[in-house]
Amino acid sequence: MNKALNETLSILIAQTIKSKANKPFDNAYKAVLATEKAKYVQGFLAIAQMPYEPIEHGWIELSDASNNDSVVSIVDPTLPHLHKTSQELWYFAAQSFSIKQLKAIIEESKEDYPEDDPLPIYGDAPYEYYGDVMLGGQEYLAAYQAAEAKCKELKESQIEYK
């Protein structure tokens, strides 16, 4: 199920945090810190455009505490840089973190690997292969495969319309 992308809030938060192109994980990190009832999410994005390949991406998801913390919407602070509408984007979550979890992971990463960027977060080994890359656990592989299937579907539907 593709959760609803809140385009208006995505653009507003992008402006608030001064989001940057090609920095989805940093943008999502800044956005989660600036947004109540949000979780930081990593996974893949399928876009209705060439080359129809899954893109590793980060965003936040807002929950509704009055509705058992069910996810209400996706907020993508990188949206203004994608130049696409919600009808052209599909999000496939691999993992999500609360603000508290995220801060703890980043703090530990900075201590253990000060020369490396702490984002994105891949979890613990063993890692799975997806595409030509070996990062992330089983949940990453599952999200990648779902995004890959959507990309294939989008590509095939584009060929049919020509």
Coordinates of N, CA and C in Angstrom, one line a residue:
M1 N 0.8 -1.2 0.0 CA 0.0 0.0 0.0 C 0.9 1.2 0.0
N2 N 0.6 2.1 -0.9 CA 1.3 3.4 -1.0 C 0.6 4.4 -0.1
K3 N 1.3 4.9 1.0 CA 0.7 5.8 1.9 C 0.6 7.2 1.1
A4 N -0.3 8.0 1.6 CA -0.5 9.3 0.9 C 0.7 10.3 1.2
L5 N 1.2 10.9 0.1 CA 2.2 11.9 0.2 C 1.5 13.3 0.4
N6 N 1.9 13.9 1.5 CA 1.3 15.3 1.8 C 2.2 16.3 1.1
E7 N 1.9 16.7 -0.1 CA 2.7 17.6 -0.9 C 2.8 19.0 -0.3
T8 N 1.7 19.5 0.2 CA 1.7 20.8 0.8 C 2.7 20.9 2.0
L9 N 2.6 19.9 2.9 CA 3.4 19.9 4.1 C 4.9 19.6 3.7
S10 N 5.1 18.7 2.7 CA 6.4 18.4 2.2 C 7.1 19.7 1.8
I11 N 6.4 20.5 1.0 CA 7.0 21.8 0.5 C 7.3 22.8 1.6
L12 N 6.3 22.9 2.6 CA 6.5 23.8 3.7 C 7.7 23.4 4.6
I13 N 7.8 22.1 4.9 CA 8.9 21.6 5.7 C 10.2 21.8 4.9
A14 N 10.2 21.5 3.6 CA 11.4 21.7 2.8 C 11.9 23.1 2.9
Q15 N 11.0 24.1 2.9 CA 11.3 25.5 3.0 C 11.9 25.8 4.4
T16 N 11.2 25.3 5.4 CA 11.6 25.5 6.8 C 13.0 25.0 7.1
I17 N 13.3 23.8 6.6 CA 14.6 23.3 6.9 C 15.7 23.6 5.8
K18 N 15.3 24.3 4.8 CA 16.1 24.7 3.7 C 16.7 23.4 3.1
S19 N 15.8 22.5 2.6 CA 16.3 21.3 2.1 C 17.2 21.5 0.8
K20 N 18.0 20.5 0.6 CA 18.9 20.5 -0.5 C 18.7 19.4 -1.5
A21 N 18.9 19.6 -2.7 CA 18.8 18.5 -3.7 C 19.8 17.5 -3.5
N22 N 19.5 16.2 -3.8 CA 20.4 15.1 -3.6 C 20.9 14.8 -2.2
K23 N 20.1 15.3 -1.2 CA 20.4 15.1 0.2 C 19.2 14.5 0.9
P24 N 18.6 13.5 0.4 CA 17.3 13.0 1.0 C 17.4 12.6 2.5
F25 N 18.5 12.0 2.9 CA 18.7 11.5 4.2 C 18.9 12.7 5.2
D26 N 19.7 13.6 4.8 CA 20.0 14.8 5.6 C 18.7 15.6 5.7
N27 N 18.0 15.7 4.6 CA 16.7 16.5 4.6 C 15.7 15.8 5.6
A28 N 15.6 14.5 5.5 CA 14.7 13.8 6.4 C 15.1 13.9 7.8
Y29 N 16.3 13.9 8.1 CA 16.8 14.0 9.5 C 16.4 15.4 10.0
K30 N 16.7 16.4 9.3 CA 16.3 17.8 9.7 C 14.8 17.9 9.9
A31 N 14.1 17.3 9.0 CA 12.6 17.4 9.0 C 12.1 16.7 10.2
V32 N 12.6 15.5 10.6 CA 12.0 14.8 11.7 C 12.3 15.5 13.0
L33 N 13.4 16.2 13.1 CA 13.8 17.0 14.3 C 12.8 18.2 14.4
A34 N 12.3 18.7 13.3 CA 11.5 19.9 13.3 C 10.0 19.6 13.3
T35 N 9.6 18.3 13.3 CA 8.2 17.9 13.2 C 7.7 17.0 14.3
E36 N 6.6 17.4 14.9 CA 6.1 16.5 16.0 C 5.4 15.3 15.4
K37 N 5.4 14.2 16.2 CA 4.7 13.0 15.8 C 5.2 12.4 14.5
A38 N 6.5 12.5 14.3 CA 7.1 12.0 13.0 C 8.1 10.9 13.3
K39 N 8.3 10.1 12.3 CA 9.4 9.1 12.3 C 10.2 9.3 11.1
Y40 N 11.5 9.0 11.2 CA 12.5 9.1 10.1 C 12.4 7.7 9.4
V41 N 12.3 7.7 8.1 CA 12.2 6.5 7.3 C 13.2 6.5 6.2
Q42 N 13.7 5.3 5.9 CA 14.6 5.0 4.8 C 14.1 3.9 4.0
G43 N 14.3 4.0 2.7 CA 13.8 3.0 1.8 C 14.1 3.3 0.4
F44 N 13.2 3.1 -0.5 CA 13.4 3.3 -1.9 C 12.2 4.1 -2.5
L45 N 12.5 4.8 -3.5 CA 11.5 5.6 -4.2 C 11.5 5.1 -5.7
A46 N 10.3 4.9 -6.1 CA 10.1 4.6 -7.6 C 9.4 5.9 -8.2
I47 N 10.0 6.3 -9.3 CA 9.5 7.5 -10.0 C 9.1 7.1 -11.4
A48 N 8.0 7.7 -11.8 CA 7.5 7.5 -13.1 C 8.3 8.3 -14.2
Q49 N 9.6 7.9 -14.4 CA 10.4 8.5 -15.4 C 11.6 7.6 -15.6
M50 N 12.3 7.8 -16.7 CA 13.5 7.0 -17.0 C 14.5 7.3 -16.0
P51 N 15.4 6.4 -15.6 CA 15.6 5.1 -16.1 C 14.8 4.0 -15.5
Y52 N 13.7 4.4 -14.7 CA 12.9 3.4 -14.1 C 13.7 2.4 -13.2
E53 N 14.5 3.0 -12.3 CA 15.3 2.3 -11.3 C 14.9 2.8 -9.9
P54 N 14.9 1.9 -8.9 CA 14.7 2.3 -7.5 C 15.8 3.3 -7.1
I55 N 15.4 4.3 -6.3 CA 16.3 5.2 -5.8 C 16.3 5.1 -4.3
E56 N 17.5 5.0 -3.7 CA 17.5 4.9 -2.2 C 17.2 6.3 -1.7
H57 N 16.3 6.4 -0.7 CA 15.7 7.7 -0.3 C 15.4 7.7 1.1
G58 N 15.2 8.9 1.7 CA 14.8 9.1 3.0 C 13.6 10.1 3.1
W59 N 12.7 9.9 4.0 CA 11.6 10.8 4.2 C 11.1 10.7 5.7
I60 N 10.0 11.4 6.0 CA 9.4 11.2 7.3 C 8.0 10.7 7.2
E61 N 7.5 10.1 8.2 CA 6.1 9.7 8.2 C 5.4 10.3 9.5
L62 N 4.3 10.9 9.3 CA 3.6 11.4 10.4 C 2.5 10.4 10.9
S63 N 2.4 10.3 12.2 CA 1.4 9.4 12.8 C 0.4 10.2 13.5
D64 N -0.7 9.6 13.8 CA -1.8 10.2 14.5 C -2.0 9.5 15.8
A65 N -1.6 10.1 16.9 CA -1.6 9.5 18.2 C -3.0 9.1 18.6
S66 N -4.0 9.9 18.1 CA -5.4 9.5 18.5 C -5.9 8.3 17.7
N67 N -5.1 7.9 16.8 CA -5.5 6.7 15.9 C -4.5 5.6 16.1
N68 N -4.1 5.3 17.3 CA -3.1 4.2 17.6 C -1.8 4.4 16.8
D69 N -1.4 5.6 16.7 CA -0.1 5.9 16.0 C -0.1 5.3 14.6
S70 N -1.2 5.2 13.9 CA -1.2 4.7 12.5 C -0.6 5.9 11.7
V71 N 0.1 5.5 10.6 CA 0.7 6.5 9.7 C -0.4 7.2 8.9
V72 N -0.4 8.5 9.0 CA -1.4 9.3 8.3 C -0.8 9.7 6.9
S73 N 0.4 10.1 6.9 CA 1.0 10.6 5.6 C 2.5 10.6 5.6
I74 N 3.0 10.6 4.4 CA 4.4 10.7 4.1 C 4.7 12.2 3.9
V75 N 5.8 12.6 4.4 CA 6.2 14.0 4.2 C 7.7 13.9 3.6
D76 N 7.9 14.4 2.4 CA 9.2 14.2 1.8 C 9.8 15.6 1.6
P77 N 10.7 16.0 2.5 CA 11.3 17.3 2.4 C 12.2 17.5 1.2
T78 N 12.5 16.4 0.4 CA 13.2 16.6 -0.9 C 12.3 16.8 -2.0
L79 N 11.0 16.7 -1.8 CA 10.0 16.8 -2.9 C 10.2 17.9 -3.9
P80 N 10.5 19.2 -3.4 CA 10.6 20.3 -4.3 C 11.7 20.1 -5.4
H81 N 12.7 19.3 -5.0 CA 13.9 19.0 -5.9 C 13.6 17.9 -6.8
L82 N 12.5 17.1 -6.6 CA 12.2 16.0 -7.5 C 11.4 16.4 -8.7
H83 N 10.7 17.5 -8.6 CA 9.9 18.0 -9.7 C 8.9 17.0 -10.2
K84 N 8.2 16.4 -9.2 CA 7.2 15.4 -9.5 C 6.0 15.6 -8.6
T85 N 4.8 15.1 -9.0 CA 3.7 15.2 -8.2 C 3.5 13.8 -7.4
S86 N 2.6 13.8 -6.4 CA 2.4 12.6 -5.7 C 2.0 11.4 -6.5
Q87 N 1.3 11.7 -7.6 CA 0.9 10.6 -8.5 C 2.0 10.0 -9.3
E88 N 3.2 10.6 -9.3 CA 4.3 10.1 -10.0 C 5.4 9.4 -9.1
L89 N 5.1 9.3 -7.8 CA 6.0 8.9 -6.8 C 5.5 7.7 -6.0
W90 N 6.3 6.7 -5.7 CA 5.9 5.6 -4.8 C 7.0 5.3 -3.8
Y91 N 6.6 5.2 -2.6 CA 7.6 5.1 -1.5 C 7.5 3.7 -0.9
F92 N 8.7 3.1 -0.7 CA 8.8 1.7 -0.2 C 9.8 1.8 1.0
A93 N 9.2 1.7 2.2 CA 9.9 1.8 3.4 C 10.7 0.5 3.7
A94 N 12.0 0.7 4.1 CA 12.8 -0.4 4.6 C 12.9 -0.4 6.1
Q95 N 13.0 0.7 6.7 CA 13.1 0.8 8.2 C 12.7 2.2 8.6
S96 N 12.3 2.3 9.8 CA 12.0 3.6 10.4 C 12.4 3.7 11.8
F97 N 12.7 5.0 12.2 CA 13.2 5.2 13.6 C 12.5 6.4 14.2
S98 N 12.3 6.3 15.5 CA 11.8 7.4 16.3 C 12.9 8.4 16.4
I99 N 12.6 9.7 16.8 CA 13.6 10.7 16.9 C 14.7 10.2 18.0
K100 N 14.2 9.6 19.1 CA 15.1 9.2 20.1 C 16.0 8.1 19.6
Q101 N 15.5 7.1 18.9 CA 16.3 6.0 18.3 C 17.3 6.6 17.3
L102 N 16.9 7.5 16.4 CA 17.7 8.1 15.4 C 18.9 8.9 16.0
K103 N 18.6 9.7 17.0 CA 19.7 10.5 17.7 C 20.7 9.5 18.3
A104 N 20.2 8.4 19.0 CA 21.2 7.5 19.6 C 22.0 6.8 18.5
I105 N 21.5 6.4 17.4 CA 22.2 5.7 16.4 C 23.3 6.7 15.8
I106 N 22.9 7.9 15.5 CA 23.8 8.9 14.9 C 24.9 9.2 15.9
E107 N 24.6 9.4 17.2 CA 25.6 9.6 18.2 C 26.6 8.5 18.2
E108 N 26.1 7.3 18.3 CA 27.0 6.1 18.3 C 27.9 6.0 17.0
S109 N 27.3 6.3 15.9 CA 28.0 6.3 14.6 C 29.1 7.3 14.5
K110 N 28.8 8.5 15.1 CA 29.8 9.5 15.1 C 31.0 9.2 16.0
E111 N 30.7 8.5 17.1 CA 31.8 8.0 18.0 C 32.6 6.9 17.3
D112 N 31.9 5.9 16.8 CA 32.6 4.7 16.2 C 33.3 5.0 14.9
Y113 N 32.6 5.8 14.0 CA 33.1 6.1 12.7 C 33.1 7.6 12.4
P114 N 33.9 8.4 13.1 CA 33.9 9.8 12.9 C 34.1 10.3 11.5
E115 N 34.8 9.6 10.7 CA 35.1 10.0 9.3 C 34.0 9.7 8.3
D116 N 33.0 8.9 8.7 CA 31.9 8.5 7.9 C 30.6 9.3 8.2
D117 N 29.8 9.5 7.1 CA 28.5 10.1 7.3 C 27.6 9.1 8.0
P118 N 26.9 9.5 9.1 CA 26.1 8.5 9.8 C 24.8 8.1 9.1
L119 N 24.4 8.9 8.0 CA 23.2 8.6 7.3 C 23.6 8.2 5.8
P120 N 22.9 7.3 5.2 CA 21.8 6.5 5.8 C 22.3 5.4 6.8
I121 N 21.3 4.8 7.5 CA 21.6 3.8 8.5 C 21.2 2.5 7.9
Y122 N 22.1 1.5 8.0 CA 21.9 0.2 7.4 C 21.6 -0.9 8.4
G123 N 21.7 -0.7 9.7 CA 21.5 -1.7 10.6 C 22.6 -2.6 10.8
D124 N 22.4 -3.8 11.3 CA 23.4 -4.8 11.6 C 23.6 -5.8 10.5
A125 N 24.8 -6.3 10.4 CA 25.1 -7.4 9.4 C 24.3 -8.6 9.9
P126 N 24.0 -9.6 9.2 CA 24.5 -9.7 7.8 C 23.6 -8.9 6.8
Y127 N 24.3 -8.4 5.8 CA 23.6 -7.6 4.8 C 23.2 -8.4 3.6
E128 N 22.2 -7.9 2.9 CA 21.7 -8.6 1.7 C 22.1 -7.8 0.5
Y129 N 22.2 -8.5 -0.6 CA 22.5 -7.8 -1.9 C 21.2 -7.3 -2.5
Y130 N 21.3 -6.1 -3.0 CA 20.2 -5.6 -3.9 C 20.9 -4.8 -5.0
G131 N 20.5 -5.1 -6.2 CA 21.2 -4.4 -7.3 C 22.6 -4.9 -7.3
D132 N 23.5 -3.9 -7.4 CA 25.0 -4.2 -7.3 C 25.5 -3.9 -6.0
V133 N 24.7 -3.6 -5.0 CA 25.1 -3.1 -3.7 C 24.8 -4.1 -2.6
M134 N 25.6 -4.1 -1.6 CA 25.3 -5.0 -0.4 C 25.2 -4.1 0.8
L135 N 24.0 -3.6 1.1 CA 23.8 -2.8 2.3 C 22.4 -3.1 2.8
G136 N 22.2 -3.0 4.1 CA 20.9 -3.2 4.7 C 20.6 -4.7 4.9
G137 N 19.7 -4.9 5.7 CA 19.2 -6.3 6.0 C 18.1 -6.7 5.1
Q138 N 17.4 -7.7 5.6 CA 16.3 -8.4 4.8 C 15.3 -7.3 4.5
E139 N 15.0 -6.4 5.4 CA 13.9 -5.4 5.2 C 14.3 -4.5 4.0
Y140 N 15.6 -4.2 3.9 CA 16.1 -3.4 2.8 C 15.9 -4.1 1.4
L141 N 16.2 -5.4 1.4 CA 16.1 -6.2 0.2 C 14.6 -6.3 -0.2
A142 N 13.7 -6.5 0.8 CA 12.3 -6.5 0.5 C 11.8 -5.2 -0.1
A143 N 12.2 -4.1 0.5 CA 11.8 -2.8 0.0 C 12.3 -2.5 -1.4
Y144 N 13.6 -2.9 -1.6 CA 14.2 -2.7 -2.9 C 13.4 -3.6 -4.0
Q145 N 13.1 -4.8 -3.7 CA 12.4 -5.7 -4.6 C 11.0 -5.1 -5.0
A146 N 10.4 -4.6 -4.0 CA 9.0 -4.0 -4.2 C 9.1 -2.8 -5.1
A147 N 10.1 -1.9 -4.8 CA 10.4 -0.7 -5.6 C 10.8 -1.1 -7.0
E148 N 11.6 -2.1 -7.2 CA 12.0 -2.6 -8.5 C 10.8 -3.1 -9.3
A149 N 9.9 -3.8 -8.6 CA 8.7 -4.3 -9.3 C 7.9 -3.2 -9.8
K150 N 7.7 -2.1 -9.0 CA 6.9 -1.0 -9.4 C 7.6 -0.3 -10.6
C151 N 8.9 -0.1 -10.5 CA 9.6 0.5 -11.6 C 9.4 -0.3 -12.9
K152 N 9.5 -1.6 -12.8 CA 9.2 -2.4 -14.0 C 7.8 -2.2 -14.6
E153 N 6.8 -2.2 -13.7 CA 5.5 -1.9 -14.0 C 5.3 -0.6 -14.7
L154 N 6.0 0.4 -14.2 CA 5.9 1.8 -14.7 C 6.5 1.8 -16.1
K155 N 7.6 1.1 -16.3 CA 8.3 1.1 -17.6 C 7.5 0.4 -18.6
E156 N 6.9 -0.7 -18.2 CA 6.0 -1.5 -19.1 C 4.8 -0.7 -19.5
S157 N 4.2 0.0 -18.6 CA 3.0 0.9 -18.9 C 3.4 2.0 -19.8
Q158 N 4.6 2.5 -19.7 CA 5.0 3.6 -20.6 C 5.2 3.1 -22.0
I159 N 5.7 1.9 -22.1 CA 5.9 1.3 -23.5 C 4.6 1.0 -24.1
E160 N 3.6 0.6 -23.4 CA 2.3 0.4 -23.9 C 1.6 1.6 -24.5
Y161 N 1.9 2.8 -23.9 CA 1.3 4.0 -24.3 C 2.0 4.6 -25.5
K162 N 3.1 4.1 -25.9 CA 3.8 4.7 -27.1 C 3.3 4.1 -28.4

